[in-house]
Coordinates of C-alpha atoms in Angstrom, one line a residue:
M943 CA -5.9 33.2 -16.6
S944 CA -2.8 35.2 -17.4
V945 CA 0.3 33.9 -19.1
S946 CA 3.7 35.3 -19.6
P947 CA 5.0 36.1 -23.1
R948 CA 6.1 33.6 -25.7
I949 CA 2.6 32.2 -25.8
G950 CA 2.4 32.4 -29.6
L951 CA 3.2 29.3 -31.5
L952 CA 4.9 27.9 -28.4
I953 CA 1.4 27.2 -27.1
A954 CA 1.5 24.3 -29.5
V955 CA 4.5 22.9 -27.7
S956 CA 3.3 23.5 -24.2
G957 CA 0.0 22.0 -25.2
L958 CA 1.7 18.7 -25.5
A959 CA 1.8 18.5 -21.7
L960 CA -2.0 18.4 -21.7
A961 CA -2.3 15.9 -24.5
A962 CA -3.1 12.5 -23.0
C963 CA -6.1 10.8 -24.6
G964 CA -7.3 8.4 -27.4
K965 CA -9.0 5.9 -29.7
D966 CA -9.0 5.0 -33.4
D967 CA -12.3 4.8 -35.3
P968 CA -15.2 5.5 -32.9
S969 CA -17.7 3.6 -35.1
S970 CA -15.8 0.3 -34.4
D971 CA -16.8 0.2 -30.7
T972 CA -19.3 -2.4 -29.7
G973 CA -18.7 -2.7 -26.0
A974 CA -20.2 -0.9 -23.0
A975 CA -18.9 2.4 -24.2
G976 CA -20.1 2.1 -27.8
A977 CA -23.2 4.3 -27.6
A978 CA -21.3 7.0 -25.6
I979 CA -18.4 7.0 -28.1
E980 CA -20.8 7.2 -31.0
A981 CA -22.5 10.2 -29.4
L982 CA -19.2 12.0 -29.2
G983 CA -18.7 11.8 -33.0
P984 CA -15.4 12.0 -34.8
S985 CA -12.5 14.1 -33.6
P986 CA -11.7 17.3 -35.5
L987 CA -8.4 15.6 -36.5
D988 CA -10.4 13.0 -38.4
S989 CA -11.3 15.6 -41.0
P990 CA -9.1 17.9 -43.2
F991 CA -9.2 21.6 -42.5
V992 CA -9.0 24.4 -45.0
L993 CA -8.9 28.1 -44.1
E994 CA -10.5 30.0 -47.0
D995 CA -9.0 33.2 -48.5
A996 CA -5.8 32.8 -46.4
E997 CA -2.8 34.9 -47.3
P998 CA 0.9 34.0 -46.7
I999 CA 2.7 35.8 -43.9
D1000 CA 6.5 36.0 -43.1
L1001 CA 6.4 33.4 -40.5
A1002 CA 10.1 32.6 -40.9
A1003 CA 10.9 36.2 -39.8
L1004 CA 8.7 35.8 -36.7
L1005 CA 10.3 32.4 -35.8
N1006 CA 13.8 33.8 -36.4
S1007 CA 13.1 36.6 -34.0
A1008 CA 12.2 34.2 -31.2
E1009 CA 15.1 32.8 -29.2
G1010 CA 15.8 29.1 -29.1
I1011 CA 13.8 27.9 -32.1
A1012 CA 15.0 26.0 -35.2
Y1013 CA 13.3 24.6 -38.2
D1014 CA 14.1 23.2 -41.7
E1015 CA 11.7 25.1 -43.9
V1016 CA 8.7 27.5 -43.8
T1017 CA 6.2 27.4 -46.7
F1018 CA 2.7 28.4 -47.5
D1019 CA 0.3 25.6 -48.5
Q1020 CA -2.3 27.4 -50.6
E1021 CA -4.6 24.3 -50.8
I1022 CA -5.2 24.3 -47.0
G1023 CA -4.5 28.0 -46.3
A1024 CA -1.8 27.4 -43.8
M1025 CA 1.8 28.3 -43.1
V1026 CA 3.7 25.0 -42.8
V1027 CA 6.8 24.6 -40.7
T1028 CA 8.9 21.4 -41.1
N1029 CA 11.0 19.9 -38.3
Y1030 CA 10.2 22.6 -35.8
R1031 CA 12.4 22.1 -32.7
P1032 CA 14.1 23.9 -29.9
V1033 CA 17.8 24.8 -30.1
T1034 CA 19.8 22.7 -27.6
D1035 CA 23.4 21.5 -27.3
S1036 CA 22.3 18.6 -25.1
E1037 CA 22.5 15.1 -26.7
F1038 CA 20.2 13.9 -23.9
V1039 CA 17.2 16.0 -24.9
Q1040 CA 15.5 15.7 -28.3
F1041 CA 12.2 17.3 -29.4
V1042 CA 10.8 17.7 -32.9
I1043 CA 7.5 18.4 -34.7
G1044 CA 7.8 16.9 -38.1
R1045 CA 5.1 19.2 -39.7
M1046 CA 3.3 22.1 -38.1
E1047 CA 0.4 23.8 -39.9
V1048 CA -0.4 27.4 -38.7
Y1049 CA -3.8 28.8 -39.8
G1050 CA -4.7 32.5 -39.5
L1051 CA -1.8 33.7 -37.4
D1052 CA -1.9 37.4 -36.5
P1053 CA 1.8 38.4 -37.0
E1054 CA 1.5 41.8 -35.3
L1055 CA -0.1 40.3 -32.2
F1056 CA 2.5 37.5 -32.2
A1057 CA 5.3 40.0 -32.4
R1058 CA 3.9 42.1 -29.5
I1059 CA 3.7 39.0 -27.3
E1060 CA 7.2 37.9 -28.3
A1061 CA 8.5 41.3 -27.3
G1062 CA 6.6 41.4 -24.1
E1063 CA 4.5 44.4 -25.1
P1064 CA 1.0 44.9 -23.7
V1065 CA -2.1 44.4 -25.8
D1066 CA -5.1 46.7 -25.5
E1067 CA -7.9 44.4 -26.6
T1068 CA -8.8 40.7 -27.0
R1069 CA -7.9 39.4 -30.4
E1070 CA -7.5 36.1 -32.2
L1071 CA -3.9 34.9 -32.2
F1072 CA -4.5 32.1 -34.6
S1073 CA -7.5 30.1 -36.0
K1074 CA -5.9 26.7 -35.6
V1075 CA -2.6 25.0 -35.2
R1076 CA -2.1 21.4 -36.3
A1077 CA 1.1 19.4 -35.5
F1078 CA 2.1 16.0 -36.8
D1079 CA 4.8 13.4 -36.1
I1080 CA 5.8 14.8 -32.7
E1081 CA 8.7 13.1 -30.9
S1082 CA 10.3 14.0 -27.6
H1083 CA 13.0 12.0 -25.8
Q1084 CA 14.9 12.8 -22.7
T1085 CA 17.5 10.8 -20.7
Y1086 CA 18.7 11.7 -17.2
G1087 CA 20.7 10.1 -14.5
A1088 CA 18.8 10.2 -11.1
P1089 CA 16.8 7.1 -10.3
L1090 CA 13.1 7.7 -10.0
Y1091 CA 13.0 6.7 -6.4
G1092 CA 16.0 8.8 -5.3
G1093 CA 19.7 8.2 -5.3
E1094 CA 22.8 9.7 -6.8
D1095 CA 22.5 11.5 -10.2
T1096 CA 24.9 9.7 -12.6
S1097 CA 24.4 12.0 -15.6
S1098 CA 27.9 13.5 -15.4
D1099 CA 29.6 10.2 -14.8
E1100 CA 27.9 8.6 -17.8
A1101 CA 27.9 11.6 -20.1
D1102 CA 30.0 9.7 -22.7
D1103 CA 27.4 6.9 -22.8
P1104 CA 23.8 8.1 -23.2
A1105 CA 22.5 4.5 -23.3
A1106 CA 23.8 4.0 -19.8
L1107 CA 21.8 6.8 -18.3
A1108 CA 19.4 5.7 -15.6
N1109 CA 16.1 7.0 -16.8
S1110 CA 14.4 7.9 -20.0
L1111 CA 11.1 9.7 -20.9
T1112 CA 9.7 9.4 -24.4
L1113 CA 6.6 11.1 -25.8
T1114 CA 5.3 10.4 -29.4
M1115 CA 2.2 11.7 -31.0
D1116 CA 0.8 11.3 -34.5
A1117 CA -1.2 14.5 -34.4
L1118 CA -2.1 17.4 -32.2
E1119 CA -4.6 20.2 -32.8
L1120 CA -5.1 23.5 -31.0
G1121 CA -8.4 25.3 -31.8
Q1122 CA -8.7 29.0 -32.0
V1123 CA -6.6 30.9 -29.4
T1124 CA -7.5 34.5 -28.4
V1125 CA -5.3 36.7 -26.4
G1126 CA -6.1 39.9 -24.4
P1127 CA -4.9 41.9 -21.5
A1128 CA -4.8 40.2 -18.2
A1129 CA -7.7 41.1 -15.8
E1130 CA -5.0 41.7 -13.2
T1131 CA -1.3 41.5 -13.2
T1132 CA 1.4 40.2 -10.8
A1133 CA 4.3 41.4 -12.9
T1134 CA 6.8 43.5 -11.0
G1135 CA 9.0 44.4 -14.1
E1136 CA 8.3 45.6 -17.6
Q1137 CA 7.1 42.3 -18.8
A1138 CA 3.4 42.3 -19.8
E1139 CA 1.0 39.6 -19.0
Y1140 CA -1.9 38.2 -21.0
A1141 CA -5.1 36.3 -20.7
F1142 CA -5.9 33.6 -23.3
E1143 CA -8.8 31.4 -24.3
L1144 CA -8.5 28.1 -26.1
D1145 CA -11.3 26.6 -28.2
G1146 CA -10.1 23.0 -27.9
L1147 CA -7.1 20.6 -27.8
Y1148 CA -7.2 17.3 -29.6
V1149 CA -4.6 14.5 -29.9
K1150 CA -4.3 11.3 -31.9
E1151 CA -2.1 8.3 -31.1
A1152 CA -0.2 9.7 -28.2
A1153 CA 2.2 7.5 -26.3
I1154 CA 4.3 8.1 -23.2
E1155 CA 7.0 5.8 -21.9
M1156 CA 9.1 6.2 -18.8
T1157 CA 11.8 3.8 -17.8
S1158 CA 14.2 3.6 -14.9
K1159 CA 17.2 1.2 -15.1
P1160 CA 18.2 1.3 -11.4
D1161 CA 14.6 0.4 -10.4
D1162 CA 14.0 -2.0 -13.4
F1163 CA 10.8 -0.1 -13.9
A1164 CA 8.8 0.9 -16.9
F1165 CA 5.6 2.9 -17.3
T1166 CA 3.7 3.2 -20.6
M1167 CA 0.5 5.0 -21.5
T1168 CA -1.1 5.0 -24.9
I1169 CA -3.8 7.4 -25.9
P1170 CA -5.3 7.0 -29.4
D1171 CA -7.8 9.8 -29.2
G1172 CA -8.2 12.6 -26.6
R1173 CA -10.2 15.8 -26.6
I1174 CA -10.2 18.8 -24.2
G1175 CA -13.2 21.0 -25.1
S1176 CA -12.0 24.5 -24.2
Y1177 CA -10.3 26.7 -21.7
R1178 CA -11.8 30.0 -20.7
G1179 CA -11.2 32.2 -17.7
G1180 CA -10.0 29.4 -15.4
A1181 CA -12.6 26.9 -16.6
F1182 CA -11.8 23.7 -18.6
G1183 CA -14.7 22.4 -20.7
G1184 CA -15.6 18.7 -21.1
M1185 CA -12.9 16.2 -21.8
S1186 CA -13.0 12.7 -23.3
F1187 CA -10.3 10.0 -23.6
I1188 CA -11.1 7.1 -25.8
G1189 CA -9.3 3.8 -25.8
M1190 CA -6.6 4.7 -23.4
S1191 CA -4.4 2.2 -21.7
Y1192 CA -1.4 2.2 -19.3
S1193 CA 0.9 -0.5 -18.0
L1194 CA 3.6 -0.9 -15.3
K1195 CA 6.4 -3.3 -15.4
Q1196 CA 9.0 -4.1 -12.7
D1197 CA 11.6 -6.9 -12.8
Q1198 CA 10.6 -9.5 -10.3
A1199 CA 14.3 -10.0 -9.3
A1200 CA 14.3 -6.3 -8.2
V1201 CA 11.0 -6.8 -6.3
Q1202 CA 12.5 -9.9 -4.5
T1203 CA 15.6 -7.9 -3.5
S1204 CA 13.4 -5.2 -2.0
L1205 CA 11.3 -7.7 -0.1
Q1206 CA 14.4 -9.3 1.4
S1207 CA 15.5 -6.0 2.9
A1208 CA 12.0 -5.2 4.3
G1209 CA 12.2 -7.6 7.2
I1210 CA 9.0 -9.3 8.4
V1211 CA 6.8 -7.2 6.2
G1212 CA 8.8 -8.2 3.1
R1213 CA 8.5 -11.9 4.1
F1214 CA 4.7 -11.5 4.2
F1215 CA 4.7 -10.3 0.6
E1216 CA 6.8 -13.2 -0.5
D1217 CA 3.5 -15.1 -0.7
P1218 CA 2.9 -15.5 -4.4
F1219 CA -0.8 -14.5 -4.1
L1220 CA 0.0 -11.3 -2.2
R1221 CA 2.9 -10.5 -4.4
R1222 CA 0.8 -10.7 -7.5
L1223 CA -2.0 -8.7 -5.8
F1224 CA 0.2 -5.8 -4.6
L1225 CA 3.6 -6.1 -6.4
P1226 CA 3.0 -7.8 -9.8
G1227 CA 5.8 -7.8 -12.3
E1228 CA 3.5 -6.6 -15.0
Q1229 CA 0.1 -5.0 -14.9
M1230 CA -2.0 -3.2 -17.4
T1231 CA -5.3 -1.2 -17.4
T1232 CA -7.4 -0.4 -20.4
V1233 CA -10.4 2.0 -20.6
E1234 CA -12.8 2.2 -23.5
L1235 CA -14.0 5.7 -22.7
L1236 CA -13.3 8.2 -19.9
E1237 CA -15.4 11.4 -19.8
W1238 CA -14.8 14.3 -17.5
D1239 CA -17.1 17.3 -17.4
G1240 CA -14.1 19.6 -16.6
L1241 CA -13.5 22.0 -13.8
S1242 CA -13.8 25.7 -12.9
A1243 CA -11.3 27.5 -10.7
D1244 CA -11.8 31.1 -12.0
N1245 CA -12.3 32.6 -8.5
L1246 CA -9.4 30.7 -7.1
L1247 CA -6.8 31.7 -9.8
P1248 CA -6.3 35.3 -8.6
Y1249 CA -5.2 34.0 -5.2
L1250 CA -2.9 31.4 -6.8
K1251 CA -1.3 34.1 -8.9
R1252 CA -0.6 36.3 -5.9
N1253 CA 0.5 33.3 -3.9
E1254 CA -2.1 34.0 -1.3
D1255 CA -4.5 31.8 0.7
P1256 CA -8.1 32.7 -0.1
P1257 CA -10.0 34.1 2.9
A1258 CA -12.5 31.8 4.5
S1259 CA -15.3 34.2 3.4
E1260 CA -14.6 33.1 -0.2
T1261 CA -17.0 30.1 -0.7
D1262 CA -17.3 29.8 -4.5
L1263 CA -13.7 29.0 -5.4
L1264 CA -13.8 25.7 -7.2
S1265 CA -16.1 23.2 -8.8
V1266 CA -15.2 19.9 -10.3
G1267 CA -17.4 18.2 -12.9
G1268 CA -18.6 14.6 -12.9
L1269 CA -16.5 11.8 -14.4
R1270 CA -17.7 8.6 -16.1
G1271 CA -15.6 5.6 -17.2
W1272 CA -16.8 2.7 -19.4
G1273 CA -15.3 -0.7 -20.1
I1274 CA -12.4 -0.7 -17.7
E1275 CA -10.3 -3.9 -17.5
G1276 CA -7.2 -4.7 -15.5
F1277 CA -4.6 -7.4 -16.2
V1278 CA -1.9 -9.0 -14.0
E1279 CA 0.9 -11.0 -15.6
G1280 CA -1.1 -11.1 -18.8
Q1281 CA -4.3 -12.5 -17.1
K1282 CA -7.5 -10.5 -16.7
A1283 CA -7.8 -9.6 -13.0
Y1284 CA -10.8 -7.2 -12.9
S1285 CA -13.3 -5.5 -15.0
V1286 CA -15.9 -2.7 -14.5
D1287 CA -18.7 -2.0 -16.9
R1288 CA -19.0 1.6 -15.6
V1289 CA -17.7 3.9 -12.9
V1290 CA -19.5 7.1 -12.0
V1291 CA -18.1 10.0 -10.0
E1292 CA -20.7 12.7 -9.2
P1293 CA -19.9 16.4 -9.7
I1294 CA -18.0 17.9 -6.7
D1295 CA -19.0 21.3 -5.2
F1296 CA -16.9 23.1 -2.7
V1297 CA -17.3 25.6 0.1
H1298 CA -14.0 27.4 0.2
L1299 CA -11.5 24.5 -0.4
M1300 CA -13.7 22.0 1.4
P1301 CA -15.7 19.5 -0.7
K1302 CA -19.4 19.5 0.1
K1303 CA -20.1 16.2 -1.6
I1304 CA -18.1 13.4 -3.1
A1305 CA -19.8 10.3 -4.4
F1306 CA -18.8 7.4 -6.7
E1307 CA -19.9 3.9 -7.5
T1308 CA -19.0 1.1 -9.8
E1309 CA -21.4 -0.9 -11.9
G1310 CA -20.9 -4.4 -13.3
G1311 CA -17.7 -5.0 -11.5
M1312 CA -16.0 -8.4 -11.6
T1313 CA -12.8 -9.7 -9.9
Y1314 CA -10.9 -12.7 -11.4
L1315 CA -9.1 -14.0 -8.4
T1316 CA -7.3 -16.8 -10.2
A1317 CA -5.2 -14.1 -12.0
Y1318 CA -3.4 -13.6 -8.7
A1319 CA -2.8 -17.3 -7.9
E1320 CA 0.0 -19.2 -9.5
P1321 CA -1.4 -22.2 -11.4
G1322 CA -1.2 -25.5 -9.6
T1323 CA -0.9 -24.0 -6.1
E1324 CA -3.1 -24.7 -3.2
M1325 CA -4.5 -21.1 -3.5
A1326 CA -5.5 -21.8 -7.1
T1327 CA -7.2 -25.0 -6.2
F1328 CA -9.0 -23.4 -3.3
L1329 CA -10.4 -20.6 -5.5
E1330 CA -11.6 -23.1 -8.2
D1331 CA -13.1 -25.5 -5.6
N1332 CA -15.1 -22.6 -4.1
E1333 CA -16.2 -21.1 -7.4
L1334 CA -14.3 -17.9 -6.8
S1335 CA -12.5 -17.7 -10.1
A1336 CA -14.7 -14.9 -11.3
V1337 CA -16.9 -13.1 -8.7
P1338 CA -19.0 -9.8 -8.8
T1339 CA -17.4 -6.8 -7.1
E1340 CA -19.0 -3.7 -5.7
N1341 CA -17.5 -0.4 -4.6
R1342 CA -19.3 2.9 -3.6
M1343 CA -18.6 5.9 -1.5
A1344 CA -20.5 8.9 -0.4
F1345 CA -19.1 11.9 1.5
S1346 CA -21.0 15.0 2.5
Y1347 CA -20.2 18.2 4.4
M1348 CA -22.9 20.4 5.8
P1349 CA -21.2 23.7 6.6
D1350 CA -24.2 25.3 8.3
Q1351 CA -24.4 22.3 10.7
R1352 CA -20.6 21.9 10.8
R1353 CA -21.1 18.2 10.2
L1354 CA -19.5 15.7 7.9
R1355 CA -20.2 12.1 7.1
L1356 CA -18.5 9.4 5.1
D1357 CA -20.1 6.0 4.0
T1358 CA -18.2 3.4 2.0
T1359 CA -18.9 -0.1 0.8
A1360 CA -16.5 -2.5 -0.7
A1361 CA -17.4 -6.1 -1.5
I1362 CA -16.2 -9.1 -3.5
D1363 CA -18.9 -11.7 -3.7
G1364 CA -18.0 -14.9 -1.9
I1365 CA -15.0 -13.3 -0.1
Y1366 CA -16.0 -10.3 2.0
A1367 CA -18.1 -7.2 2.4
V1368 CA -16.8 -4.2 4.3
D1369 CA -19.0 -1.2 5.3
I1370 CA -17.4 1.9 7.0
A1371 CA -19.3 4.9 8.4
L1372 CA -17.8 8.0 9.9
E1373 CA -19.6 11.1 11.2
M1374 CA -18.1 14.2 12.8
T1375 CA -19.6 17.3 14.3
D1376 CA -18.1 20.8 15.1
F1377 CA -16.0 20.7 12.0
D1378 CA -15.6 24.3 11.1
H1379 CA -13.9 24.7 7.7
R1380 CA -13.6 28.5 8.2
Q1381 CA -11.4 28.0 11.2
I1382 CA -9.4 25.1 9.8
F1383 CA -8.7 26.7 6.4
G1384 CA -8.9 30.4 7.4
T1385 CA -6.4 30.4 10.3
E1386 CA -2.9 29.3 11.1
G1387 CA -0.8 28.0 14.0
D1388 CA -2.3 27.3 17.3
V1389 CA -5.7 28.6 16.3
Q1390 CA -5.9 26.2 13.4
K1391 CA -4.6 23.3 15.5
S1392 CA -7.3 24.1 18.1
A1393 CA -10.0 24.1 15.4
V1394 CA -9.0 20.7 14.2
L1395 CA -8.9 19.3 17.8
D1396 CA -12.3 20.8 18.5
S1397 CA -13.8 18.6 15.8
A1398 CA -15.8 15.9 17.5
L1399 CA -16.4 12.2 16.7
K1400 CA -20.0 11.2 16.6
E1401 CA -19.7 7.8 15.0
L1402 CA -17.1 5.5 13.5
A1403 CA -18.3 2.0 12.6
V1404 CA -16.7 -0.8 10.6
E1405 CA -18.6 -4.0 9.7
I1406 CA -16.8 -6.9 8.1
K1407 CA -18.8 -9.8 6.7
D1408 CA -16.7 -12.9 6.1
E1409 CA -17.5 -15.4 3.5
H1410 CA -14.1 -16.8 2.5
L1411 CA -11.8 -13.9 3.6
L1412 CA -10.5 -15.7 6.7
D1413 CA -9.9 -18.8 4.7
L1414 CA -7.8 -16.8 2.2
M1415 CA -5.9 -15.1 5.0
A1416 CA -5.2 -18.5 6.6
L1417 CA -3.9 -19.9 3.4
I1418 CA -1.6 -16.9 2.9
G1419 CA -0.4 -17.0 6.5
A1420 CA 0.2 -20.7 6.3
N1421 CA 2.3 -20.3 3.2
V1422 CA 4.5 -17.6 4.9
T1423 CA 4.8 -19.5 8.3
Q1424 CA 4.9 -23.0 6.8
Q1425 CA 2.0 -24.1 9.0
E1426 CA -1.4 -25.7 8.3
P1427 CA -4.2 -23.1 7.8
D1428 CA -6.5 -24.6 10.4
A1429 CA -3.7 -24.7 13.0
L1430 CA -2.8 -21.0 12.3
R1431 CA -6.4 -19.9 12.9
R1432 CA -6.6 -21.9 16.1
Q1433 CA -3.4 -20.2 17.3
A1434 CA -4.7 -16.8 16.6
S1435 CA -8.0 -17.5 18.3
G1436 CA -6.2 -18.9 21.3
L1437 CA -3.9 -15.9 21.6
L1438 CA -7.0 -13.6 21.7
A1439 CA -8.5 -15.7 24.4
L1440 CA -5.3 -15.1 26.5
V1441 CA -5.6 -11.4 25.7
A1442 CA -9.2 -11.5 27.0
V1443 CA -8.0 -12.8 30.4
Q1444 CA -5.2 -10.2 30.7
G1445 CA -7.2 -7.3 29.3
A1446 CA -10.0 -7.7 31.8
Q1447 CA -7.6 -6.2 34.4
V1448 CA -7.5 -3.0 32.4
S1449 CA -11.2 -2.9 31.4
P1450 CA -14.0 -5.4 31.2
R1451 CA -14.6 -4.2 27.7
I1452 CA -11.3 -5.6 26.5
Q1453 CA -12.4 -9.1 27.5
T1454 CA -15.5 -8.7 25.4
Y1455 CA -13.5 -7.4 22.4
A1456 CA -11.1 -10.3 22.5
Q1457 CA -13.8 -12.9 22.8
A1458 CA -15.6 -11.5 19.8
L1459 CA -12.5 -11.4 17.7
S1460 CA -11.5 -14.9 18.8
T1461 CA -14.8 -16.3 17.8
F1462 CA -14.8 -14.4 14.5
L1463 CA -11.3 -15.8 13.6
A1464 CA -12.4 -19.3 14.5
E1465 CA -15.9 -19.4 13.0
G1466 CA -16.3 -16.4 10.7
G1467 CA -19.5 -14.5 10.6
T1468 CA -19.8 -10.7 10.8
L1469 CA -17.6 -8.5 12.9
S1470 CA -18.8 -5.1 13.9
I1471 CA -16.4 -2.5 15.5
A1472 CA -17.9 0.8 16.5
M1473 CA -17.4 4.0 18.4
R1474 CA -20.7 5.7 19.2
P1475 CA -20.3 7.9 22.3
E1476 CA -23.4 9.2 24.1
A1477 CA -22.4 12.7 22.9
P1478 CA -19.8 13.7 20.3
V1479 CA -16.3 13.6 21.7
P1480 CA -13.7 16.2 20.6
L1481 CA -10.5 14.8 19.1
S1482 CA -8.7 16.7 21.9
A1483 CA -9.9 14.1 24.3
L1484 CA -7.3 11.7 22.8
G1485 CA -4.4 13.7 24.1
G1486 CA -3.3 16.8 26.0
Q1487 CA -0.6 17.1 28.6
T1488 CA -2.1 14.2 30.6
P1489 CA -3.5 11.6 28.2
P1490 CA -6.5 9.7 29.7
A1491 CA -6.2 6.1 30.8
P1492 CA -7.0 3.4 28.2
A1493 CA -10.1 2.3 30.2
T1494 CA -11.3 5.9 30.3
L1495 CA -10.9 6.3 26.5
L1496 CA -12.9 3.1 25.9
E1497 CA -15.7 4.4 28.0
T1498 CA -15.6 7.9 26.6
Y1499 CA -15.8 6.7 23.0
N1500 CA -18.1 3.8 23.8
L1501 CA -16.0 1.3 21.8
T1502 CA -17.8 -1.9 21.1
V1503 CA -16.7 -5.1 19.3
E1504 CA -19.4 -7.6 18.4
R1505 CA -19.5 -10.8 16.3
E1506 CA -22.6 -12.3 14.8
A1507 CA -22.8 -15.9 13.4
A1508 CA -23.1 -16.4 9.7
E1509 CA -26.7 -16.7 8.4

């Protein structure tokens, strides 16, 4: 990868944007992630570092030559072999933007290479820019006026009152380490002027006790992420090495009065979400997620980067552009309004390979999942009583997905499963043929549109197994409509019976669909909805200048709706 000049010590500042990870003492973990955390070992930041035989350099002169940089003092710490900069900060006249690094330790900086980069001069060979940079007591704070979700920017109106500004973004970090950075000439350049470009490699980025907080006053919204220990292994030639994030957590808060105001202006949809159970499920005032350990095997985009630099679309003949490593998470827990709502022992995402920009395989599954439904029900309500009476307070949960694309066969398939024991199980299967990624990603305009419409549906199937899902839906609907749950289900079933009579005039299939749905709503069981045409049907069959009649579409796609009684 190439970077513009000013890479030097400013890499330490730009590196903050990558810093998002954490944990305290790995040896203290005893949960599901304990063995994996122990295998990682301590962070480099857990140990002191000394550069032997180091000599002082005139770092002050280098910093003074760089525009927009201020500091209090530059000294040489002989005990650790580092140049030390105190209160390193950008020069700014804005009272709304503050950034400071309390202490920065620079080990083994090449002053001549730094000066060449600062001046935008080319380099002839790859050399080490520095051995290591450590930064401590990092603080960044910014306030600005535009609401997060749009609206008028009030910065100028409130310039005399920074506390009244709409939004704020704060980043703090106890420590950041950048491993060895080497810099060399770019493999290719996109520069049109005299400014040189460079390629760099990074041996690792590590952070300790990072925290990010974002607030929005107009939206009464706050987002917080804490990252005690994070590690990014390396960056070389468009490839990021393994990453691990230990003990991270994030939370979202939104004032319920603001939520209620939004719901009142959303019409019938908003009224539906006034149900306490649904509101806690989808629009809680406070939610938090904690993760004991998240590991990602990194990604490689070295063959894609040249096209991105030139702002070009890679040709369809380029097949080895991108690969994404596997991801594993341990000990994930979610909380709603302070109550545990779900937990997952482990989630696994398999490595993702691509052909051109099209994934060839995506697969993930959860292990040891639990859902605590009473977290979404207000105590003392009919919903809370229902969940407790049916032993649904804490139930096993399952999620898995598998996607595959076979370019030689021009076929793709997706299978998903989602289940909450005692509530529901949903299986979805989708298969398409004549999907040609070369035409879809390698062409434009009408040719591309035609390629998409030529893709053909072979199968789309949805199976819903009801255990207590319909009971829950009836309770929610009854709360919104102020009716009895059983009466509401009878009304819905009766309405579908009427649809069956009227729909028979369009197609006999509609009568069968409505009868199956009516019985499912009244008695539960398993509902299966599927499209399995005798031969794959192109998506173009759905439209055109003269769309086919509904009855023709039902026959063409062989849509079926069936209900089976509960076992």
